[in-house]
CSV table of C-alpha atoms and ligand atoms in Angstrom, one decimal:
chain,number,residue,atom,x,y,z
U,1,UNK,CA,10.6,-29.0,32.1
U,2,UNK,CA,9.7,-28.4,28.5
U,3,UNK,CA,6.6,-26.3,28.2
U,4,UNK,CA,4.0,-27.0,25.5
U,5,UNK,CA,5.0,-23.7,24.0
U,6,UNK,CA,8.7,-24.6,23.6
U,7,UNK,CA,7.8,-27.9,22.1
U,8,UNK,CA,5.8,-26.3,19.3
U,9,UNK,CA,8.3,-23.5,18.8
U,10,UNK,CA,11.2,-25.9,18.4
U,11,UNK,CA,9.3,-28.4,16.3
U,12,UNK,CA,7.2,-26.4,13.9
U,13,UNK,CA,9.8,-25.1,11.4
U,14,UNK,CA,11.1,-28.5,10.4
U,15,UNK,CA,7.7,-30.1,9.9
U,16,UNK,CA,5.5,-30.5,6.8
U,17,UNK,CA,2.3,-30.8,8.7
U,18,UNK,CA,1.1,-28.5,11.4
U,19,UNK,CA,-1.1,-28.9,14.4
U,20,UNK,CA,-3.3,-26.0,13.6
U,21,UNK,CA,-5.2,-26.0,16.8
U,22,UNK,CA,-2.1,-25.9,19.0
U,23,UNK,CA,-0.7,-23.1,16.9
U,24,UNK,CA,-3.9,-21.1,17.2
U,25,UNK,CA,-4.0,-21.6,20.9
U,26,UNK,CA,-0.4,-20.3,21.3
U,27,UNK,CA,-1.1,-17.5,18.9
U,28,UNK,CA,-4.1,-16.4,21.0
U,29,UNK,CA,-2.0,-16.7,24.2
U,30,UNK,CA,1.1,-14.8,23.1
U,31,UNK,CA,0.9,-13.0,19.8
U,32,UNK,CA,-0.6,-9.5,19.7
U,33,UNK,CA,-1.4,-8.9,16.0
U,34,UNK,CA,-1.5,-5.5,14.2
U,35,UNK,CA,-4.9,-3.8,13.8
U,36,UNK,CA,-6.7,-6.7,15.5
U,37,UNK,CA,-9.6,-7.1,17.9
U,38,UNK,CA,-8.1,-9.9,20.0
U,39,UNK,CA,-11.3,-10.9,21.6
U,40,UNK,CA,-12.8,-11.7,18.2
U,41,UNK,CA,-9.6,-13.4,17.0
U,42,UNK,CA,-9.4,-15.7,20.0
U,43,UNK,CA,-12.9,-16.9,19.2
U,44,UNK,CA,-12.2,-17.8,15.6
U,45,UNK,CA,-8.5,-18.7,15.8
U,46,UNK,CA,-6.0,-17.2,13.4
U,47,UNK,CA,-5.6,-18.8,10.0
U,48,UNK,CA,-2.0,-20.1,9.7
U,49,UNK,CA,-0.3,-19.6,6.3
U,50,UNK,CA,2.6,-21.9,5.8
U,51,UNK,CA,3.7,-21.7,2.2
U,52,UNK,CA,3.6,-19.7,-1.0
U,53,UNK,CA,4.4,-20.3,-4.7
U,54,UNK,CA,3.6,-17.8,-7.5
U,55,UNK,CA,0.2,-16.3,-6.8
U,56,UNK,CA,-0.8,-19.2,-4.5
U,57,UNK,CA,-0.7,-19.7,-0.7
U,58,UNK,CA,-1.3,-22.8,1.4
U,59,UNK,CA,-2.6,-22.8,4.9
U,60,UNK,CA,-1.8,-25.2,7.7
U,61,UNK,CA,-4.8,-27.4,6.7
U,62,UNK,CA,-3.4,-27.8,3.2
U,63,UNK,CA,-5.9,-25.5,1.6
U,64,UNK,CA,-4.7,-23.7,-1.6
U,65,UNK,CA,-5.7,-20.0,-1.9
U,66,UNK,CA,-5.2,-17.4,-4.6
U,67,UNK,CA,-3.5,-14.4,-3.0
U,68,UNK,CA,-5.5,-11.6,-4.6
U,69,UNK,CA,-3.7,-9.1,-2.2
U,70,UNK,CA,0.0,-10.0,-2.9
U,71,UNK,CA,0.6,-10.5,0.8
U,72,UNK,CA,-0.3,-6.9,1.8
U,73,UNK,CA,0.1,-5.1,-1.5
U,74,UNK,CA,3.8,-6.1,-1.6
U,75,UNK,CA,4.7,-9.5,-3.1
U,76,UNK,CA,5.0,-8.1,-6.6
U,77,UNK,CA,7.4,-10.8,-7.9
U,78,UNK,CA,5.2,-13.5,-6.5
U,79,UNK,CA,6.1,-16.2,-3.9
U,80,UNK,CA,8.8,-18.9,-4.1
U,81,UNK,CA,11.6,-16.9,-5.8
U,82,UNK,CA,14.6,-19.1,-5.0
U,83,UNK,CA,17.0,-16.5,-6.5
U,84,UNK,CA,16.1,-14.0,-3.9
U,85,UNK,CA,16.6,-16.6,-1.1
U,86,UNK,CA,20.0,-17.5,-2.7
U,87,UNK,CA,21.1,-13.9,-2.9
U,88,UNK,CA,20.1,-13.2,0.6
U,89,UNK,CA,21.8,-16.4,1.9
U,90,UNK,CA,25.1,-15.5,0.2
U,91,UNK,CA,24.9,-11.9,1.6
U,92,UNK,CA,24.2,-13.2,5.1
U,93,UNK,CA,27.4,-15.3,4.9
U,94,UNK,CA,29.5,-12.5,3.5
U,95,UNK,CA,28.2,-9.7,5.7
U,96,UNK,CA,24.9,-10.0,7.5
U,97,UNK,CA,25.0,-6.5,8.9
U,98,UNK,CA,27.0,-3.3,9.1
U,99,UNK,CA,25.7,0.2,9.7
U,100,UNK,CA,25.8,3.2,7.4
U,101,UNK,CA,26.6,5.7,10.2
U,102,UNK,CA,30.2,7.1,10.9
U,103,UNK,CA,31.3,7.4,7.2
U,104,UNK,CA,30.7,3.8,6.4
U,105,UNK,CA,28.8,2.1,3.6
U,106,UNK,CA,28.2,-1.4,2.2
U,107,UNK,CA,28.1,-2.8,-1.3
U,108,UNK,CA,24.4,-3.8,-1.7
U,109,UNK,CA,23.2,-0.4,-0.3
U,110,UNK,CA,25.4,1.5,-2.7
U,111,UNK,CA,24.3,-0.6,-5.7
U,112,UNK,CA,20.6,-0.3,-4.8
U,113,UNK,CA,20.9,3.5,-4.3
U,114,UNK,CA,22.4,3.8,-7.8
U,115,UNK,CA,19.8,1.4,-9.3
U,116,UNK,CA,16.9,3.4,-7.8
U,117,UNK,CA,18.4,6.6,-9.1
U,118,UNK,CA,18.3,5.0,-12.6
U,119,UNK,CA,14.7,3.7,-12.2
U,120,UNK,CA,13.2,6.8,-10.6
U,121,UNK,CA,12.0,9.9,-12.5
U,122,UNK,CA,15.0,12.2,-13.5
U,123,UNK,CA,14.8,14.6,-10.6
U,124,UNK,CA,15.8,11.8,-8.2
U,125,UNK,CA,19.5,11.1,-7.7
U,126,UNK,CA,19.5,10.3,-3.9
U,127,UNK,CA,17.8,7.8,-1.6
U,128,UNK,CA,17.5,7.6,2.2
U,129,UNK,CA,16.8,4.0,3.5
U,130,UNK,CA,14.4,3.0,6.2
U,131,UNK,CA,12.8,-0.3,7.2
U,132,UNK,CA,9.2,0.4,6.4
U,133,UNK,CA,6.8,2.7,4.7
U,134,UNK,CA,5.8,4.3,8.1
U,135,UNK,CA,9.5,5.1,8.8
U,136,UNK,CA,9.8,6.5,5.2
U,137,UNK,CA,6.9,8.9,6.0
U,138,UNK,CA,8.4,9.8,9.4
U,139,UNK,CA,11.6,10.6,7.6
U,140,UNK,CA,9.7,12.8,5.1
U,141,UNK,CA,8.1,14.9,7.9
U,142,UNK,CA,11.5,15.5,9.5
U,143,UNK,CA,13.3,16.1,6.1
U,144,UNK,CA,10.6,18.5,4.8
U,145,UNK,CA,10.8,20.6,8.0
U,146,UNK,CA,14.6,20.5,8.0
U,147,UNK,CA,14.6,21.6,4.3
U,148,UNK,CA,12.5,24.7,5.1
U,149,UNK,CA,14.6,25.5,8.1
U,150,UNK,CA,17.7,25.4,5.9
U,151,UNK,CA,15.9,27.6,3.3
U,152,UNK,CA,15.4,30.3,6.0
U,153,UNK,CA,11.7,29.7,6.3
U,154,UNK,CA,11.3,27.7,9.5
U,155,UNK,CA,7.7,28.8,9.9
U,156,UNK,CA,6.8,26.5,7.0
U,157,UNK,CA,5.7,23.5,9.2
U,158,UNK,CA,2.3,22.5,8.0
U,159,UNK,CA,1.9,19.4,5.9
U,160,UNK,CA,-1.4,18.9,4.1
U,161,UNK,CA,-2.7,15.3,3.6
U,162,UNK,CA,-6.0,13.8,2.9
U,163,UNK,CA,-8.9,12.1,4.7
U,164,UNK,CA,-9.0,8.3,4.2
U,165,UNK,CA,-5.3,8.3,3.2
U,166,UNK,CA,-3.0,5.7,4.7
U,167,UNK,CA,0.6,6.7,5.4
U,168,UNK,CA,1.6,4.2,8.1
U,169,UNK,CA,1.1,3.6,11.8
U,170,UNK,CA,3.9,5.4,13.6
U,171,UNK,CA,3.1,8.7,15.2
U,172,UNK,CA,3.9,10.8,12.1
U,173,UNK,CA,2.7,8.2,9.6
U,174,UNK,CA,-0.7,7.8,11.4
U,175,UNK,CA,-1.0,11.6,11.7
U,176,UNK,CA,-0.4,12.1,8.0
U,177,UNK,CA,-3.0,9.3,7.3
U,178,UNK,CA,-6.5,10.4,7.4
U,179,UNK,CA,-8.1,7.5,9.2
U,180,UNK,CA,-10.4,8.8,12.0
U,181,UNK,CA,-10.2,5.5,13.9
U,182,UNK,CA,-6.4,5.8,14.1
U,183,UNK,CA,-6.5,9.5,15.2
U,184,UNK,CA,-8.9,8.5,18.0
U,185,UNK,CA,-6.1,6.4,19.6
U,186,UNK,CA,-2.9,8.0,20.9
U,187,UNK,CA,-3.6,11.7,20.7
U,188,UNK,CA,-3.2,12.2,16.9
U,189,UNK,CA,-2.6,13.9,14.6
U,190,UNK,CA,0.7,15.5,15.9
U,191,UNK,CA,0.8,19.3,15.5
U,192,UNK,CA,1.1,20.8,12.0
U,193,UNK,CA,-0.7,18.1,10.0
U,194,UNK,CA,-4.0,19.0,8.4
U,195,UNK,CA,-6.3,17.2,6.0
U,196,UNK,CA,-8.5,17.9,3.0
U,197,UNK,CA,-11.0,15.6,1.4
U,198,UNK,CA,-10.1,12.8,-0.9
U,199,UNK,CA,-10.7,12.8,-4.7
U,200,UNK,CA,-13.4,10.1,-4.5
U,201,UNK,CA,-15.7,10.6,-7.4
U,202,UNK,CA,-18.2,8.0,-6.3
U,203,UNK,CA,-18.6,9.6,-2.9
U,204,UNK,CA,-18.2,13.3,-3.6
U,205,UNK,CA,-18.6,13.9,-7.4
U,206,UNK,CA,-22.4,14.0,-7.8
U,207,UNK,CA,-23.5,16.4,-10.5
U,208,UNK,CA,-20.1,16.8,-12.1
U,209,UNK,CA,-18.1,15.0,-14.8
U,210,UNK,CA,-15.0,13.2,-13.6
U,211,UNK,CA,-12.8,15.8,-15.2
U,212,UNK,CA,-14.7,18.6,-13.4
U,213,UNK,CA,-14.6,16.8,-10.1
U,214,UNK,CA,-10.8,16.3,-10.4
U,215,UNK,CA,-10.3,20.0,-10.6
U,216,UNK,CA,-12.7,20.7,-7.8
U,217,UNK,CA,-11.0,18.2,-5.5
U,218,UNK,CA,-7.5,19.7,-6.3
U,219,UNK,CA,-9.1,23.1,-5.5
U,220,UNK,CA,-9.6,21.9,-1.9
U,221,UNK,CA,-5.8,21.9,-1.6
U,222,UNK,CA,-5.6,25.5,-2.7
U,223,UNK,CA,-8.3,26.5,-0.2
U,224,UNK,CA,-6.5,24.7,2.6
U,225,UNK,CA,-3.2,26.4,1.7
U,226,UNK,CA,-4.9,29.8,1.8
U,227,UNK,CA,-6.6,28.9,5.1
U,228,UNK,CA,-3.3,27.8,6.8
U,229,UNK,CA,-1.4,30.7,5.2
U,230,UNK,CA,0.8,30.0,2.2
U,231,UNK,CA,4.0,31.0,4.0
U,232,UNK,CA,3.2,28.3,6.7
U,233,UNK,CA,2.7,25.4,4.4
U,234,UNK,CA,5.7,23.0,3.9
U,235,UNK,CA,4.3,20.2,1.8
U,236,UNK,CA,1.4,18.2,0.4
U,237,UNK,CA,1.4,14.4,0.5
U,238,UNK,CA,-0.8,11.9,-1.4
U,239,UNK,CA,-0.8,8.4,-2.7
U,240,UNK,CA,-1.2,8.4,-6.6
U,241,UNK,CA,-4.0,5.9,-6.1
U,242,UNK,CA,-5.2,5.5,-2.5
U,243,UNK,CA,-4.7,1.9,-1.6
U,244,UNK,CA,-5.8,1.0,1.9
U,245,UNK,CA,-8.5,3.6,1.6
U,246,UNK,CA,-10.2,1.5,-1.0
U,247,UNK,CA,-8.3,1.8,-4.4
U,248,UNK,CA,-9.6,5.3,-4.9
U,249,UNK,CA,-8.5,6.3,-8.4
U,250,UNK,CA,-8.5,10.0,-8.9
U,251,UNK,CA,-9.8,11.6,-12.2
U,252,UNK,CA,-7.0,12.3,-14.7
U,253,UNK,CA,-7.3,16.1,-14.1
U,254,UNK,CA,-6.5,15.8,-10.4
U,255,UNK,CA,-2.7,15.4,-10.1
U,256,UNK,CA,-1.7,17.9,-12.8
U,257,UNK,CA,-3.8,20.5,-11.0
U,258,UNK,CA,-2.3,19.5,-7.6
U,259,UNK,CA,1.1,20.0,-9.2
U,260,UNK,CA,0.2,23.4,-10.5
U,261,UNK,CA,-1.1,24.5,-7.1
U,262,UNK,CA,2.1,23.2,-5.3
U,263,UNK,CA,4.2,25.1,-7.9
U,264,UNK,CA,2.2,28.2,-7.5
U,265,UNK,CA,2.8,28.4,-3.7
U,266,UNK,CA,6.3,26.8,-3.9
U,267,UNK,CA,5.1,23.9,-1.7
U,268,UNK,CA,7.0,20.5,-1.8
U,269,UNK,CA,5.0,17.7,-3.4
U,270,UNK,CA,5.3,14.2,-1.8
U,271,UNK,CA,4.2,11.1,-3.6
U,272,UNK,CA,3.6,8.1,-1.2
U,273,UNK,CA,4.4,5.2,-3.5
U,274,UNK,CA,4.5,2.5,-0.8
U,275,UNK,CA,1.8,0.7,-2.7
U,276,UNK,CA,1.9,2.3,-6.1
U,277,UNK,CA,5.7,2.0,-6.6
U,278,UNK,CA,7.5,-0.9,-8.3
U,279,UNK,CA,5.0,-1.6,-11.0
U,280,UNK,CA,1.6,-1.9,-9.2
U,281,UNK,CA,0.0,0.6,-11.6
U,282,UNK,CA,2.0,-0.3,-14.7
U,283,UNK,CA,4.9,2.2,-14.3
U,284,UNK,CA,7.8,2.0,-11.9
U,285,UNK,CA,6.2,4.9,-9.9
U,286,UNK,CA,2.6,5.9,-9.9
U,287,UNK,CA,3.4,9.6,-10.2
U,288,UNK,CA,4.7,9.0,-13.7
U,289,UNK,CA,1.2,7.9,-14.8
U,290,UNK,CA,-0.6,10.7,-12.9
U,291,UNK,CA,1.3,13.6,-14.4
U,292,UNK,CA,3.0,14.8,-11.2
U,293,UNK,CA,6.7,15.5,-10.6
U,294,UNK,CA,7.1,15.1,-6.9
U,295,UNK,CA,10.0,16.4,-4.8
U,296,UNK,CA,10.0,13.3,-2.5
U,297,UNK,CA,8.8,9.7,-2.9
U,298,UNK,CA,8.1,7.3,-0.1
U,299,UNK,CA,8.6,3.6,-1.0
U,300,UNK,CA,8.6,0.2,0.7
U,301,UNK,CA,6.7,-3.1,0.1
U,302,UNK,CA,7.3,-3.9,-3.6
U,303,UNK,CA,11.0,-2.8,-3.5
U,304,UNK,CA,11.8,-6.2,-2.0
U,305,UNK,CA,8.4,-7.9,-2.8
U,306,UNK,CA,8.2,-8.2,1.0
U,307,UNK,CA,10.9,-10.9,1.1
U,308,UNK,CA,12.8,-8.8,3.6
U,309,UNK,CA,11.5,-5.5,5.1
U,310,UNK,CA,12.9,-2.4,3.4
U,311,UNK,CA,11.6,1.1,2.8
U,312,UNK,CA,13.0,4.5,1.9
U,313,UNK,CA,12.7,8.0,0.6
U,314,UNK,CA,13.7,9.1,-2.9
U,315,UNK,CA,15.0,12.6,-2.4
U,316,UNK,CA,14.6,14.9,-5.4
U,317,UNK,CA,17.3,17.4,-6.4
U,318,UNK,CA,15.6,20.4,-4.8
U,319,UNK,CA,15.7,18.9,-1.3
U,320,UNK,CA,18.8,16.8,-1.8
U,321,UNK,CA,21.0,19.7,-2.9
U,322,UNK,CA,19.9,21.9,0.0
U,323,UNK,CA,20.5,19.1,2.6
U,324,UNK,CA,23.9,18.3,1.1
U,325,UNK,CA,25.2,21.8,0.5
U,326,UNK,CA,23.7,23.8,3.3
U,327,UNK,CA,22.8,21.0,5.7
U,328,UNK,CA,25.6,19.8,8.0
U,329,UNK,CA,24.2,16.8,10.0
U,330,UNK,CA,20.7,15.7,9.4
U,331,UNK,CA,20.1,14.1,12.8
U,332,UNK,CA,18.0,11.2,11.7
U,333,UNK,CA,18.4,7.6,10.8
U,334,UNK,CA,18.0,4.0,11.8
U,335,UNK,CA,20.3,1.2,12.9
U,336,UNK,CA,19.2,-0.8,9.9
U,337,UNK,CA,19.2,2.1,7.3
U,338,UNK,CA,20.8,0.5,4.2
U,339,UNK,CA,20.7,-3.0,5.7
U,340,UNK,CA,22.9,-5.1,3.4
U,341,UNK,CA,20.6,-8.2,3.4
U,342,UNK,CA,17.4,-6.1,2.7
U,343,UNK,CA,19.2,-4.2,-0.1
U,344,UNK,CA,20.4,-7.5,-1.6
U,345,UNK,CA,16.8,-8.8,-1.6
U,346,UNK,CA,15.7,-5.6,-3.4
U,347,UNK,CA,18.5,-5.8,-6.0
U,348,UNK,CA,17.5,-9.4,-6.9
U,349,UNK,CA,13.8,-8.6,-6.8
U,350,UNK,CA,14.2,-5.6,-9.1
U,351,UNK,CA,16.4,-7.7,-11.4
U,352,UNK,CA,13.4,-10.2,-11.7
U,353,UNK,CA,10.9,-7.4,-12.3
U,354,UNK,CA,13.1,-6.1,-15.2
U,355,UNK,CA,14.1,-9.5,-16.7
U,356,UNK,CA,10.5,-10.7,-16.7
U,357,UNK,CA,9.2,-7.3,-17.9
U,358,UNK,CA,6.6,-7.4,-15.2
U,359,UNK,CA,6.0,-3.6,-15.0
U,360,UNK,CA,5.6,-3.5,-18.8
U,361,UNK,CA,3.3,-6.5,-18.7
U,362,UNK,CA,1.0,-4.7,-16.1
U,363,UNK,CA,0.8,-1.7,-18.5
U,364,UNK,CA,0.2,-3.7,-21.7
U,365,UNK,CA,-1.2,-7.1,-20.9
U,366,UNK,CA,-2.2,-8.1,-17.4
U,367,UNK,CA,-3.5,-4.6,-16.3
U,368,UNK,CA,-5.8,-4.3,-19.4
U,369,UNK,CA,-6.9,-7.9,-19.0
U,370,UNK,CA,-7.8,-7.4,-15.3
U,371,UNK,CA,-9.7,-4.2,-16.3
U,372,UNK,CA,-11.8,-6.1,-18.9
U,373,UNK,CA,-12.5,-9.0,-16.6
U,374,UNK,CA,-12.9,-7.2,-13.3
U,375,UNK,CA,-15.1,-4.4,-14.6
U,376,UNK,CA,-17.4,-7.0,-16.2
U,377,UNK,CA,-18.4,-7.9,-12.7
U,378,UNK,CA,-20.7,-4.8,-12.7
U,379,UNK,CA,-23.2,-7.1,-14.5
U,380,UNK,CA,-23.6,-8.9,-11.1
U,381,UNK,CA,-26.7,-7.8,-9.1
U,382,UNK,CA,-24.5,-7.0,-6.0
U,383,UNK,CA,-21.9,-4.8,-7.8
U,384,UNK,CA,-22.7,-1.1,-8.1
U,385,UNK,CA,-19.5,-0.1,-9.8
U,386,UNK,CA,-15.9,-1.4,-10.4
U,387,UNK,CA,-12.7,0.4,-11.2
U,388,UNK,CA,-9.1,-0.7,-11.9
U,389,UNK,CA,-5.7,0.9,-12.4
U,390,UNK,CA,-2.9,-1.4,-13.4
U,391,UNK,CA,-3.1,-4.4,-11.0
U,392,UNK,CA,-5.2,-2.6,-8.3
U,393,UNK,CA,-8.9,-3.0,-8.5
U,394,UNK,CA,-12.0,-2.3,-6.4
U,395,UNK,CA,-15.7,-2.9,-6.6
U,396,UNK,CA,-18.6,-1.7,-4.5
U,397,UNK,CA,-21.2,-4.1,-3.1
U,398,UNK,CA,-24.5,-2.3,-3.1
U,399,UNK,CA,-28.1,-2.8,-1.9
U,400,UNK,CA,-29.5,-1.4,-5.1
U,401,UNK,CA,-27.8,-0.6,-8.4
U,402,UNK,CA,-28.2,2.8,-10.0
U,403,UNK,CA,-27.9,4.5,-13.4
U,404,UNK,CA,-24.7,6.2,-12.3
U,405,UNK,CA,-22.2,5.5,-9.4
U,406,UNK,CA,-24.1,8.3,-7.5
U,407,UNK,CA,-27.4,6.5,-7.7
U,408,UNK,CA,-26.4,3.2,-6.1
U,409,UNK,CA,-27.8,2.5,-2.6
U,410,UNK,CA,-25.3,1.2,0.0
U,411,UNK,CA,-26.0,-1.5,2.6
U,412,UNK,CA,-26.3,-0.4,6.2
U,413,UNK,CA,-22.8,-0.4,7.6
U,414,UNK,CA,-24.0,-2.5,10.6
U,415,UNK,CA,-24.6,-5.4,8.2
U,416,UNK,CA,-20.9,-5.5,7.3
U,417,UNK,CA,-21.6,-7.1,3.9
U,418,UNK,CA,-18.0,-6.6,2.9
U,419,UNK,CA,-16.8,-8.8,5.8
U,420,UNK,CA,-19.3,-11.4,4.9
U,421,UNK,CA,-18.2,-11.4,1.3
U,422,UNK,CA,-14.5,-11.6,2.4
U,423,UNK,CA,-15.3,-14.7,4.4
U,424,UNK,CA,-16.9,-16.4,1.3
U,425,UNK,CA,-13.8,-15.5,-0.7
U,426,UNK,CA,-11.5,-17.0,1.8
U,427,UNK,CA,-13.6,-20.1,2.3
U,428,UNK,CA,-13.5,-20.6,-1.5
U,429,UNK,CA,-9.8,-20.0,-2.0
U,430,UNK,CA,-9.3,-16.4,-2.9
U,431,UNK,CA,-8.1,-13.5,-0.7
U,432,UNK,CA,-9.8,-10.1,-1.3
U,433,UNK,CA,-9.5,-7.1,1.1
U,434,UNK,CA,-12.8,-5.5,2.3
U,435,UNK,CA,-12.7,-1.7,3.0
U,436,UNK,CA,-16.3,-1.3,4.2
U,437,UNK,CA,-18.3,-2.7,1.3
U,438,UNK,CA,-15.6,-2.1,-1.2
U,439,UNK,CA,-13.9,-5.3,-2.3
U,440,UNK,CA,-10.3,-5.0,-3.4
U,441,UNK,CA,-7.7,-7.0,-5.3
U,442,UNK,CA,-4.0,-6.3,-5.9
U,443,UNK,CA,-2.4,-9.6,-6.9
U,444,UNK,CA,1.3,-10.3,-7.6
U,445,UNK,CA,2.5,-8.7,-10.8
U,446,UNK,CA,3.6,-12.2,-11.9
U,447,UNK,CA,0.0,-13.2,-12.3
U,448,UNK,CA,-0.8,-14.6,-15.8
U,449,UNK,CA,-3.8,-13.8,-18.0
U,450,UNK,CA,-5.2,-17.3,-17.3
U,451,UNK,CA,-4.7,-16.8,-13.6
U,452,UNK,CA,-6.6,-13.5,-13.8
U,453,UNK,CA,-9.5,-15.5,-15.3
U,454,UNK,CA,-9.3,-18.1,-12.6
U,455,UNK,CA,-9.3,-15.3,-9.9
U,456,UNK,CA,-12.2,-13.4,-11.4
U,457,UNK,CA,-14.3,-16.6,-11.9
U,458,UNK,CA,-13.8,-17.4,-8.3
U,459,UNK,CA,-14.7,-13.9,-7.2
U,460,UNK,CA,-17.9,-14.1,-9.3
U,461,UNK,CA,-18.8,-17.4,-7.6
U,462,UNK,CA,-18.3,-15.8,-4.2
U,463,UNK,CA,-20.4,-12.8,-5.1
U,464,UNK,CA,-23.2,-15.3,-5.9
U,465,UNK,CA,-22.8,-16.9,-2.5
U,466,UNK,CA,-22.8,-13.4,-0.8
U,467,UNK,CA,-25.9,-12.4,-2.8
U,468,UNK,CA,-27.7,-15.6,-1.7
U,469,UNK,CA,-26.9,-14.8,1.9
U,470,UNK,CA,-27.9,-11.2,1.9
U,471,UNK,CA,-31.2,-12.1,0.1
U,472,UNK,CA,-31.9,-14.7,2.8
U,473,UNK,CA,-31.3,-12.1,5.5
U,474,UNK,CA,-33.6,-9.7,3.7
U,475,UNK,CA,-31.0,-7.0,3.2
U,476,UNK,CA,-31.4,-6.4,-0.6
U,477,UNK,CA,-33.6,-3.5,-1.6
X,501,PXG,N1,2.1,4.4,2.9
X,501,PXG,C1,1.2,3.7,2.2
X,501,PXG,C2,0.6,4.3,1.0
X,501,PXG,C3,0.8,2.4,2.7
X,501,PXG,O1,-0.1,1.7,2.0
X,501,PXG,C4,2.4,2.6,4.5
X,501,PXG,C5,2.7,3.9,4.0
X,501,PXG,C6,3.1,2.1,5.7
X,501,PXG,O2,4.0,1.1,5.4
X,501,PXG,P1,4.5,0.1,6.5
X,501,PXG,O3,5.6,-0.7,5.8
X,501,PXG,O4,5.0,0.9,7.7
X,501,PXG,O5,3.3,-0.7,6.9
X,501,PXG,C7,1.5,1.8,3.8
X,501,PXG,C8,1.1,0.5,4.3
X,501,PXG,C9,-4.3,-2.5,4.3
X,501,PXG,C10,-2.9,-2.2,4.8
X,501,PXG,O6,-5.0,-3.0,5.1
X,501,PXG,C11,-2.1,-1.3,4.0
X,501,PXG,C12,-0.8,-1.0,4.5
X,501,PXG,C13,-0.4,-1.5,5.7
X,501,PXG,C14,-1.2,-2.4,6.5
X,501,PXG,C15,-2.5,-2.7,6.0
X,501,PXG,O7,-4.6,-2.3,3.2
X,501,PXG,N2,-0.1,-0.1,3.8
C-alpha cells in the first residue's frame, strides 16, 4: 500500500504547485530541523521555500520574498545560476566521486586548491578541504595542536576564543563558539578552550572612544594569555566581523592589536572567514580589511555560494611547512574531503564572482550604498543605532533612543521585539535575521543598487508596523 508520505515524496519534485499543508504535516511528523523548538514549529508549520532567482525566493504559496540573508550568509552569487548547475551536471557524469586518501587526487580539487592559493593572502599556499564550516574549525583544533606537538611544545593546547562567537555546531566548533545556550547542552566546551569578551562597542564601550575600546578589548586577549600561561596557549580564533552573534563590527584598532599580541607570545592566529570570506565585507577575506595576517583561515558558505556543501582550512606557510616537513601522517580527514562535485561548484562560483567583479562592487558600490541607506534607518523611532561592513548590516531596536549608542534603552527580552519584527518582515516579503533585538541583513553580493533601495524601503515599512504593534502593547518608553 502506498502511504501518504510516499505519495508526496514521489510527487513533489516534478510539480509546479505544492500542497503546503501536506508538506507541513509531513515535515512536522518526520523532519528534525537544526536549532529548532519542534513544539513551536509544529503549531505554526514550517514555511516551504521552493524556488530562487537572483536575490528573490518564492514559497510554496507563490509568495515572492527578498532574501536579505543570502540563504544563511552563503548565496553570494545569488540564486538561479545555471552555469553552476551545468558545471556540476557535467562533473557528476564524468566523475561523481573519488576520495583523496591513499595518494589519489581529482581534477576539480587540484584546480580549486591552486585557485584558492592565488586568491588568499600571500602566506597561504595550501588548503585542507572539509564539508562545512564546523568541520573546518574541528580541523583547525586538531591541526593547531598537531603543529605545536611537532614544534616540541605539546603543552600548548589552549585555544582562546570569544563569547558570542559562532564557530559551528560540532563538539569542537560549538566549544570554540561562545554561545552559552550551546555550551549548556552536551557538556561543552571540551577541555582546553577558553573565552574572552567580544569587541562589542555598543555593549561594553561606555566612556571610551571606539579606538580606545578596540585596544582595551584586544587587551583582554593578553590578560587571558597571561592567565592561562603563555607557554600553554596554542592559538586565538576570531571572526573578522562576528556574524551570527549580531554583525558585531570591531573598532579598527582591534585586529592590529590582536595581531601584535599573538606575535608577541608566538601564538597562532586563526581567522574564521566562514561568513566574512568570499567577498561579504568587500575583500576576498575579511582579515585583509582588518589588518591581520592569520596563520589559518576557516572558510565554507560563500566558497560555493551554498550550491553544494564545501568548507576548508587555508593553511599558512608557518603551519603547512611544519606539517609537511616534520609531520608524517596527519591522522585527520573526511570521506568527502576535496569532493569533485563540490569543488566544481566552487570553481564556477568563484569564476562568476571574478567575472562580475562582485567583490569589488561590494567594496566600491553596493557596500557604500547599503551603508548610506541602511544607516539612514536610525531616523526611525525604533532604531537606536545601525552599522554596516560591506554587505553585512545590523540595527538595534530600542525602547528609547539615546544621544549615543550607550544611552539607548533596550526592550525587555521577554517581549521578544526582534522576533515580532522578523515576522512582519517575512509577512511583507523580506527576510531579516533577528539576534535578540538586533536585526540583520547580509544579502547576495549580486544585489543591485536599485534592489538595495527596494529592500531598505521594505525594511522601513516593516519597522513602522513593528512600532505600531509595540505602541499598542504599551512597550515603548
Ligand atoms: N564559523 C562561522 C563564522 C559561521 O558563521 C560556522 C563556522 C559553521 O559552519 P557550518 O557550515 O558548519 O554551519 C558558521 C555558520 C545564523 C547561523 O543563525 C550562522 C551559521 C550557521 C547557522 C546559523 O546566523 N554560521
